[in-house]
Amino acid sequence: MNVEKLVFRSMTLSDVPEIVNIELEAFTCPWTEEAFVNELTNNHFARYMVMDYDGIVIGYGGMWTIMDEAHVTNIAVRENYRGRGLGEKMLIELQKLAVFCGSARMTLEVRVSNLIAQRLYRKLGFEPAGVRPAYYSDNLEDALIMWAELSLADGVEQEHDIK
């Protein structure tokens, strides 16, 4: 895979059907098409971007930017593109966008059993800060709350045209 062909851009309504397909591959409690449409059209805190490879949407990430904090809502990579560091690239792009939008900190929740994701988040500066008991509705698994401090060093290398 030639990573130079990766393009990160704003999610559009026309991307939503592909995003829903990725959700179905990635999560036991996937978001619906309606949820994404609502985020894109009604939530002025929402920032969603897609990772495009050679014209194909292979991943996406979303967050809410409120005041000086960013809350990652979801991040996923298409199943047959996983294990190539693309989730890390997506999260780095979200961190850059968060800094660009004025965020000083970023938070997210992750299943306590998802050690692979936790390892990635720690690598990118996230630290555990608490637990949300029975957070996930499919099996009532707890969520680990993680926070990262952001700075300009996290890199706003280019301007973003994200909604």
Coordinates of N, CA, C and O in Angstrom, one line a residue:
M1 N 0.8 -1.2 0.0 CA 0.0 0.0 0.0 C 0.9 1.2 0.0 O 1.8 1.4 0.8
N2 N 0.6 2.1 -0.9 CA 1.3 3.4 -1.0 C 0.6 4.4 -0.2 O -0.4 5.0 -0.6
V3 N 1.2 4.7 1.0 CA 0.5 5.7 1.9 C 0.4 7.1 1.4 O -0.4 7.9 1.8
E4 N 1.2 7.4 0.3 CA 1.2 8.7 -0.3 C -0.2 8.9 -1.0 O -0.5 10.0 -1.3
K5 N -0.9 7.8 -1.3 CA -2.2 7.9 -2.0 C -3.3 8.1 -1.0 O -4.5 8.3 -1.4
L6 N -3.0 8.1 0.3 CA -4.1 8.4 1.3 C -4.5 9.9 1.3 O -3.6 10.8 1.2
V7 N -5.8 10.1 1.3 CA -6.3 11.5 1.4 C -7.3 11.5 2.6 O -8.1 10.6 2.7
F8 N -7.1 12.5 3.4 CA -8.0 12.8 4.5 C -8.8 14.0 4.1 O -8.3 15.0 3.8
R9 N -10.1 13.8 4.2 CA -11.0 14.9 3.8 C -12.3 14.9 4.6 O -12.6 13.9 5.3
S10 N -13.1 15.9 4.5 CA -14.4 16.0 5.2 C -15.3 14.9 4.8 O -15.4 14.6 3.6
M11 N -16.0 14.3 5.7 CA -17.1 13.4 5.4 C -18.2 14.2 4.8 O -18.6 15.2 5.3
T12 N -18.8 13.6 3.8 CA -20.0 14.2 3.2 C -21.2 13.2 3.3 O -21.0 12.1 3.6
L13 N -22.4 13.7 3.1 CA -23.6 12.9 3.1 C -23.5 11.7 2.1 O -23.9 10.6 2.4
S14 N -22.8 11.9 1.0 CA -22.7 10.8 0.0 C -21.7 9.7 0.5 O -21.8 8.6 0.0
D15 N -20.9 10.0 1.5 CA -20.0 9.0 2.1 C -20.8 8.1 3.1 O -20.3 7.0 3.4
V16 N -21.9 8.5 3.6 CA -22.6 7.8 4.7 C -22.8 6.3 4.5 O -22.6 5.5 5.3
P17 N -23.3 5.9 3.3 CA -23.5 4.5 3.1 C -22.3 3.7 3.3 O -22.3 2.6 3.9
E18 N -21.1 4.1 2.8 CA -19.9 3.4 2.9 C -19.4 3.4 4.4 O -18.9 2.5 4.9
I19 N -19.7 4.5 5.1 CA -19.3 4.6 6.5 C -20.1 3.6 7.3 O -19.6 3.0 8.2
V20 N -21.4 3.5 7.0 CA -22.2 2.5 7.7 C -21.7 1.1 7.4 O -21.7 0.3 8.4
N21 N -21.2 0.8 6.2 CA -20.7 -0.5 6.0 C -19.4 -0.8 6.8 O -19.2 -1.9 7.4
I22 N -18.6 0.3 7.0 CA -17.4 0.1 7.8 C -17.8 -0.1 9.3 O -17.3 -0.9 10.0
E23 N -18.8 0.7 9.7 CA -19.4 0.5 11.1 C -19.8 -0.9 11.3 O -19.5 -1.5 12.4
L24 N -20.5 -1.5 10.4 CA -21.0 -2.9 10.5 C -19.8 -3.9 10.6 O -19.9 -4.9 11.3
E25 N -18.8 -3.6 9.9 CA -17.6 -4.5 10.0 C -16.8 -4.3 11.3 O -16.3 -5.3 11.8
A26 N -16.9 -3.1 11.9 CA -16.0 -2.8 13.0 C -16.6 -3.0 14.4 O -15.9 -3.2 15.3
F27 N -17.9 -2.8 14.5 CA -18.5 -2.6 15.8 C -19.7 -3.6 16.0 O -20.5 -3.8 15.1
T28 N -19.9 -4.0 17.3 CA -21.0 -4.9 17.6 C -22.3 -4.0 17.8 O -23.4 -4.5 17.7
C29 N -22.1 -2.7 18.1 CA -23.2 -1.8 18.2 C -23.0 -0.6 17.2 O -22.7 0.5 17.6
P30 N -23.2 -0.9 15.9 CA -22.8 0.1 14.9 C -23.8 1.3 14.9 O -25.0 1.1 15.3
W31 N -23.3 2.5 14.6 CA -24.2 3.6 14.4 C -25.0 3.4 13.1 O -24.5 2.7 12.2
T32 N -26.1 4.0 13.1 CA -27.0 3.9 11.9 C -26.7 5.0 10.9 O -26.1 6.0 11.2
E33 N -27.3 4.9 9.7 CA -27.2 5.9 8.7 C -27.8 7.2 9.3 O -27.2 8.3 9.1
E34 N -28.9 7.1 9.9 CA -29.6 8.3 10.5 C -28.7 9.0 11.5 O -28.7 10.2 11.5
A35 N -28.0 8.2 12.3 CA -27.1 8.9 13.3 C -26.0 9.7 12.6 O -25.7 10.8 13.0
F36 N -25.4 9.2 11.5 CA -24.4 9.9 10.8 C -25.0 11.1 10.1 O -24.4 12.2 10.1
V37 N -26.1 11.0 9.5 CA -26.7 12.1 8.8 C -27.0 13.2 9.8 O -26.8 14.4 9.5
N38 N -27.5 12.8 11.0 CA -27.8 13.8 12.0 C -26.5 14.5 12.5 O -26.5 15.7 12.6
E39 N -25.4 13.8 12.6 CA -24.2 14.4 13.0 C -23.7 15.4 12.0 O -23.3 16.5 12.3
L40 N -23.8 15.0 10.7 CA -23.3 15.9 9.6 C -24.2 17.1 9.4 O -23.8 18.2 8.9
T41 N -25.5 17.0 9.7 CA -26.4 18.1 9.3 C -26.9 18.9 10.5 O -27.3 20.1 10.4
N42 N -26.9 18.3 11.7 CA -27.5 19.0 12.9 C -26.6 19.3 14.0 O -26.9 20.1 14.9
N43 N -25.4 18.7 14.1 CA -24.5 18.9 15.2 C -23.4 19.8 14.9 O -22.4 19.4 14.2
H44 N -23.5 21.0 15.3 CA -22.4 22.0 15.0 C -21.1 21.8 15.7 O -20.1 22.4 15.4
F45 N -21.1 20.9 16.7 CA -19.8 20.5 17.4 C -19.1 19.4 16.6 O -18.0 19.1 16.9
A46 N -19.8 18.7 15.7 CA -19.3 17.5 15.1 C -18.3 17.8 14.0 O -18.4 18.7 13.2
R47 N -17.2 17.0 13.9 CA -16.2 17.1 12.9 C -15.9 15.6 12.5 O -15.4 14.8 13.3
Y48 N -16.2 15.3 11.2 CA -16.0 14.0 10.7 C -15.1 14.0 9.5 O -15.3 14.9 8.6
M49 N -14.2 13.1 9.4 CA -13.4 13.0 8.2 C -13.3 11.5 7.8 O -13.5 10.6 8.5
V50 N -13.0 11.4 6.5 CA -12.8 10.1 5.9 C -11.3 9.9 5.5 O -10.7 10.9 5.2
M51 N -10.9 8.7 5.4 CA -9.6 8.3 4.9 C -9.9 7.6 3.5 O -10.5 6.6 3.5
D52 N -9.4 8.2 2.5 CA -9.7 7.8 1.1 C -8.4 7.2 0.5 O -7.3 7.9 0.7
Y53 N -8.5 6.1 -0.1 CA -7.3 5.5 -0.7 C -7.7 5.1 -2.1 O -8.5 4.3 -2.4
D54 N -7.1 5.9 -3.1 CA -7.3 5.6 -4.5 C -8.8 5.7 -4.8 O -9.4 4.9 -5.6
G55 N -9.5 6.7 -4.2 CA -10.9 6.9 -4.5 C -11.9 6.0 -3.7 O -13.1 6.1 -3.9
I56 N -11.4 5.2 -2.8 CA -12.2 4.3 -2.0 C -12.1 4.8 -0.5 O -11.0 4.9 0.0
V57 N -13.2 4.9 0.1 CA -13.2 5.2 1.6 C -12.9 4.0 2.3 O -13.6 3.0 2.3
I58 N -11.7 4.0 3.0 CA -11.3 2.9 3.8 C -11.3 3.1 5.3 O -11.0 2.1 6.1
G59 N -11.7 4.3 5.7 CA -11.7 4.5 7.2 C -12.3 5.9 7.4 O -12.5 6.7 6.5
Y60 N -12.6 6.1 8.7 CA -13.2 7.4 9.0 C -13.0 7.6 10.5 O -12.6 6.7 11.3
G61 N -13.1 8.9 10.9 CA -13.0 9.2 12.3 C -13.9 10.4 12.6 O -14.2 11.2 11.7
G62 N -14.4 10.5 13.8 CA -15.3 11.6 14.2 C -15.0 12.1 15.6 O -14.5 11.3 16.4
M63 N -15.3 13.3 15.8 CA -15.2 13.9 17.2 C -16.1 15.1 17.3 O -16.6 15.6 16.3
W64 N -16.3 15.5 18.5 CA -17.0 16.7 18.8 C -16.0 17.7 19.4 O -15.2 17.3 20.3
T65 N -15.9 18.9 18.9 CA -15.1 19.9 19.5 C -15.9 20.9 20.2 O -16.7 21.6 19.6
I66 N -15.8 20.9 21.6 CA -16.6 21.8 22.4 C -15.6 22.6 23.3 O -14.8 22.0 24.0
M67 N -15.7 23.9 23.2 CA -14.7 24.8 23.9 C -13.3 24.4 23.5 O -13.0 24.3 22.4
D68 N -12.5 24.0 24.5 CA -11.1 23.6 24.2 C -10.9 22.1 24.3 O -9.8 21.7 24.5
E69 N -12.0 21.3 24.2 CA -11.8 19.9 24.3 C -12.4 19.2 23.1 O -13.4 19.7 22.5
A70 N -11.8 18.1 22.7 CA -12.3 17.2 21.6 C -12.6 15.9 22.2 O -11.9 15.3 22.9
H71 N -13.8 15.4 21.8 CA -14.3 14.1 22.3 C -14.4 13.2 21.0 O -15.3 13.4 20.2
V72 N -13.5 12.2 20.9 CA -13.6 11.2 19.8 C -14.9 10.4 19.9 O -15.1 9.8 21.0
T73 N -15.7 10.4 18.9 CA -16.9 9.7 18.9 C -16.8 8.3 18.3 O -17.3 7.3 18.8
N74 N -16.0 8.2 17.2 CA -15.7 6.9 16.6 C -14.6 7.0 15.6 O -14.2 8.1 15.1
I75 N -14.0 5.9 15.4 CA -12.8 5.8 14.5 C -12.8 4.3 14.1 O -12.9 3.4 14.9
A76 N -12.7 4.1 12.8 CA -12.7 2.7 12.3 C -12.0 2.7 10.9 O -12.0 3.6 10.1
V77 N -11.5 1.5 10.6 CA -10.8 1.2 9.4 C -11.5 0.0 8.8 O -11.8 -1.0 9.5
R78 N -11.7 0.0 7.5 CA -12.3 -1.2 6.8 C -11.5 -2.4 7.1 O -10.3 -2.4 7.1
E79 N -12.2 -3.5 7.3 CA -11.6 -4.7 7.8 C -10.3 -5.2 7.0 O -9.3 -5.5 7.6
N80 N -10.4 -5.2 5.7 CA -9.3 -5.7 4.9 C -8.1 -4.7 4.8 O -7.1 -4.9 4.1
Y81 N -8.2 -3.5 5.5 CA -7.1 -2.6 5.5 C -6.5 -2.4 6.9 O -5.6 -1.6 7.2
R82 N -7.0 -3.2 7.9 CA -6.5 -3.2 9.2 C -5.1 -3.8 9.4 O -4.7 -4.6 8.5
G83 N -4.4 -3.4 10.4 CA -3.1 -3.9 10.7 C -2.0 -3.3 9.9 O -0.9 -3.8 9.9
R84 N -2.3 -2.1 9.3 CA -1.3 -1.4 8.5 C -1.0 0.0 9.1 O -0.4 0.8 8.4
G85 N -1.4 0.2 10.3 CA -1.1 1.5 11.0 C -2.1 2.6 10.5 O -1.9 3.8 10.8
L86 N -3.2 2.3 9.9 CA -4.1 3.3 9.3 C -5.0 3.9 10.4 O -5.3 5.1 10.3
G87 N -5.3 3.1 11.4 CA -6.1 3.7 12.6 C -5.2 4.8 13.3 O -5.8 5.8 13.6
E88 N -3.9 4.5 13.4 CA -3.0 5.5 14.0 C -3.0 6.8 13.1 O -3.1 7.9 13.6
K89 N -2.9 6.6 11.8 CA -2.9 7.8 10.9 C -4.2 8.6 11.0 O -4.2 9.8 11.1
M90 N -5.3 7.9 11.1 CA -6.6 8.5 11.3 C -6.6 9.3 12.6 O -7.1 10.5 12.6
L91 N -6.2 8.7 13.7 CA -6.2 9.4 15.0 C -5.3 10.6 15.0 O -5.6 11.7 15.5
I92 N -4.2 10.5 14.3 CA -3.2 11.6 14.3 C -3.9 12.8 13.5 O -3.8 13.9 13.9
E93 N -4.6 12.5 12.4 CA -5.3 13.5 11.7 C -6.4 14.1 12.5 O -6.6 15.4 12.5
L94 N -7.1 13.3 13.3 CA -8.1 13.9 14.2 C -7.4 14.8 15.2 O -8.0 15.9 15.6
Q95 N -6.3 14.4 15.8 CA -5.6 15.3 16.7 C -5.1 16.6 16.1 O -5.3 17.7 16.7
K96 N -4.6 16.5 14.9 CA -4.3 17.8 14.1 C -5.5 18.7 14.0 O -5.4 19.9 14.2
L97 N -6.6 18.1 13.5 CA -7.8 18.9 13.3 C -8.3 19.5 14.6 O -8.7 20.6 14.7
A98 N -8.2 18.7 15.7 CA -8.6 19.2 17.0 C -7.8 20.4 17.4 O -8.4 21.4 17.9
V99 N -6.5 20.4 17.2 CA -5.6 21.5 17.5 C -6.0 22.7 16.7 O -6.2 23.8 17.1
F100 N -6.3 22.4 15.4 CA -6.7 23.5 14.5 C -8.0 24.1 14.9 O -8.1 25.4 14.8
C101 N -8.9 23.3 15.5 CA -10.2 23.9 16.0 C -10.1 24.5 17.4 O -11.1 24.9 17.9
G102 N -8.9 24.5 17.9 CA -8.7 25.2 19.2 C -8.7 24.3 20.5 O -8.8 24.8 21.6
S103 N -8.7 23.0 20.2 CA -8.7 22.0 21.4 C -7.4 21.9 22.0 O -6.4 21.8 21.3
A104 N -7.4 21.8 23.3 CA -6.1 21.6 24.1 C -6.0 20.2 24.6 O -5.0 19.7 25.0
R105 N -7.2 19.5 24.7 CA -7.3 18.2 25.2 C -8.2 17.3 24.4 O -9.1 17.9 23.7
M106 N -8.0 16.0 24.4 CA -8.8 15.1 23.7 C -9.2 13.9 24.5 O -8.3 13.4 25.3
T107 N -10.4 13.5 24.5 CA -10.8 12.3 25.2 C -11.5 11.3 24.4 O -12.0 11.6 23.2
L108 N -11.6 10.1 24.9 CA -12.4 9.0 24.2 C -12.7 7.9 25.2 O -12.1 7.9 26.3
E109 N -13.6 7.1 24.9 CA -13.9 5.9 25.6 C -13.5 4.7 24.8 O -13.7 4.7 23.6
V110 N -13.0 3.6 25.5 CA -12.6 2.4 24.8 C -13.0 1.2 25.7 O -13.0 1.3 26.9
R111 N -13.4 0.1 25.1 CA -13.8 -1.0 25.9 C -12.6 -1.5 26.7 O -11.5 -1.5 26.2
V112 N -12.9 -1.8 28.0 CA -11.8 -2.3 28.8 C -11.1 -3.5 28.3 O -9.9 -3.7 28.5
S113 N -11.8 -4.3 27.4 CA -11.2 -5.5 26.9 C -10.4 -5.2 25.6 O -9.7 -6.1 25.1
N114 N -10.5 -4.0 25.0 CA -9.9 -3.7 23.7 C -8.4 -3.2 24.0 O -8.1 -2.0 23.9
L115 N -7.5 -4.2 24.3 CA -6.2 -3.8 24.6 C -5.4 -3.3 23.4 O -4.5 -2.4 23.5
I116 N -5.7 -3.7 22.2 CA -5.1 -3.3 21.0 C -5.3 -1.8 20.8 O -4.4 -1.0 20.6
A117 N -6.6 -1.3 20.9 CA -6.9 0.1 20.8 C -6.2 0.9 21.9 O -5.7 2.0 21.7
Q118 N -6.3 0.3 23.1 CA -5.7 1.1 24.3 C -4.2 1.3 24.0 O -3.7 2.3 24.4
R119 N -3.5 0.3 23.5 CA -2.1 0.4 23.2 C -1.9 1.6 22.2 O -0.9 2.4 22.3
L120 N -2.7 1.6 21.1 CA -2.6 2.7 20.2 C -2.8 4.1 20.8 O -2.0 5.0 20.6
Y121 N -3.8 4.2 21.6 CA -4.2 5.4 22.3 C -3.0 5.9 23.2 O -2.7 7.1 23.2
R122 N -2.5 4.9 24.0 CA -1.3 5.3 24.8 C -0.1 5.8 24.0 O 0.5 6.8 24.4
K123 N 0.1 5.1 22.9 CA 1.2 5.5 22.0 C 1.0 7.0 21.5 O 2.0 7.7 21.3
L124 N -0.2 7.4 21.4 CA -0.5 8.8 20.9 C -0.8 9.7 22.1 O -1.4 10.8 21.9
G125 N -0.4 9.4 23.3 CA -0.5 10.3 24.4 C -1.7 10.2 25.3 O -1.8 11.0 26.2
F126 N -2.5 9.3 25.1 CA -3.7 9.1 26.0 C -3.4 8.4 27.2 O -2.6 7.4 27.2
E127 N -4.0 8.8 28.3 CA -3.8 8.1 29.6 C -5.1 7.8 30.2 O -6.1 8.6 30.1
P128 N -5.2 6.7 30.9 CA -6.5 6.4 31.6 C -6.9 7.4 32.6 O -6.0 7.9 33.3
A129 N -8.2 7.7 32.7 CA -8.6 8.7 33.7 C -9.9 8.3 34.5 O -10.3 9.0 35.3
G130 N -10.4 7.1 34.2 CA -11.6 6.7 34.9 C -12.3 5.6 34.1 O -11.8 5.2 33.0
V131 N -13.4 5.1 34.6 CA -14.2 4.1 34.0 C -15.6 4.5 34.0 O -16.1 5.1 34.9
R132 N -16.3 4.2 32.9 CA -17.8 4.3 32.8 C -18.3 2.9 32.9 O -18.3 2.1 31.9
P133 N -18.9 2.6 34.0 CA -19.5 1.2 34.2 C -20.6 0.9 33.2 O -21.4 1.8 33.0
A134 N -20.6 -0.3 32.7 CA -21.7 -0.8 31.9 C -22.0 0.2 30.7 O -23.2 0.3 30.3
Y135 N -21.0 0.7 30.1 CA -21.1 1.8 29.1 C -21.7 1.2 27.8 O -22.5 1.8 27.1
Y136 N -21.3 0.0 27.4 CA -21.6 -0.6 26.1 C -22.9 -1.4 26.3 O -23.0 -2.3 27.1
S137 N -23.9 -1.1 25.4 CA -25.2 -1.6 25.6 C -25.3 -3.1 25.1 O -26.2 -3.8 25.6
D138 N -24.4 -3.5 24.3 CA -24.5 -4.9 23.8 C -24.2 -6.0 24.9 O -24.8 -7.0 24.9
N139 N -23.2 -5.7 25.7 CA -22.8 -6.6 26.8 C -22.6 -6.0 28.1 O -22.0 -6.6 29.0
L140 N -22.9 -4.7 28.2 CA -22.7 -3.9 29.5 C -21.2 -3.9 29.9 O -21.0 -3.7 31.1
E141 N -20.3 -4.0 29.0 CA -18.9 -3.9 29.3 C -18.6 -2.4 29.7 O -19.2 -1.5 29.2
D142 N -17.6 -2.3 30.6 CA -17.2 -1.0 31.1 C -16.4 -0.3 30.0 O -15.7 -1.0 29.2
A143 N -16.3 1.0 30.0 CA -15.5 1.8 29.1 C -14.4 2.4 29.9 O -14.7 3.0 31.0
L144 N -13.2 2.3 29.4 CA -12.1 3.1 30.0 C -12.1 4.5 29.4 O -12.1 4.6 28.2
I145 N -12.1 5.5 30.2 CA -12.0 6.9 29.8 C -10.5 7.3 29.7 O -9.8 7.1 30.6
M146 N -10.1 7.8 28.5 CA -8.7 8.2 28.3 C -8.7 9.6 27.9 O -9.6 10.1 27.1
W147 N -7.6 10.4 28.3 CA -7.4 11.8 27.9 C -6.0 11.9 27.4 O -5.1 11.3 27.9
A148 N -5.9 12.9 26.5 CA -4.6 13.3 26.0 C -4.5 14.8 26.0 O -5.5 15.5 25.6
E149 N -3.4 15.3 26.3 CA -3.1 16.8 26.2 C -2.6 17.0 24.8 O -1.8 16.2 24.2
L150 N -3.2 18.0 24.1 CA -2.8 18.3 22.7 C -2.0 19.6 22.8 O -2.1 20.4 23.6
S151 N -1.1 19.7 21.8 CA -0.3 21.0 21.7 C -0.1 21.2 20.2 O -0.3 20.3 19.4
L152 N 0.4 22.4 19.9 CA 0.8 22.6 18.5 C 1.8 21.7 18.0 O 1.9 21.4 16.8
A153 N 2.6 21.1 18.9 CA 3.6 20.1 18.5 C 2.9 18.8 17.9 O 3.5 18.1 17.1
D154 N 1.6 18.6 18.2 CA 0.9 17.5 17.6 C 0.6 17.8 16.1 O 0.2 16.9 15.4
G155 N 0.9 19.0 15.7 CA 1.0 19.3 14.3 C -0.2 19.7 13.6 O -1.1 19.0 13.3
V156 N -0.3 21.0 13.3 CA -1.2 21.5 12.3 C -0.4 21.8 11.1 O 0.1 22.9 10.9
E157 N -0.1 20.8 10.4 CA 0.9 20.9 9.2 C 0.2 21.6 8.1 O 0.8 22.1 7.2
Q158 N -1.1 21.4 8.0 CA -1.9 22.0 6.9 C -3.2 22.4 7.4 O -3.7 21.9 8.4
E159 N -3.9 23.3 6.7 CA -5.2 23.7 7.0 C -6.2 22.7 6.6 O -6.0 22.0 5.7
H160 N -7.2 22.5 7.4 CA -8.2 21.5 7.1 C -9.5 22.2 6.7 O -9.8 23.3 7.2
D161 N -10.2 21.6 5.8 CA -11.5 22.2 5.4 C -12.7 21.3 5.9 O -13.7 21.1 5.3
I162 N -12.5 20.8 7.2 CA -13.5 20.0 7.8 C -14.6 20.9 8.4 O -14.3 21.8 9.1
K163 N -15.8 20.5 8.2 CA -17.0 21.2 8.7 C -16.8 21.4 10.2 O -16.4 20.6 11.0

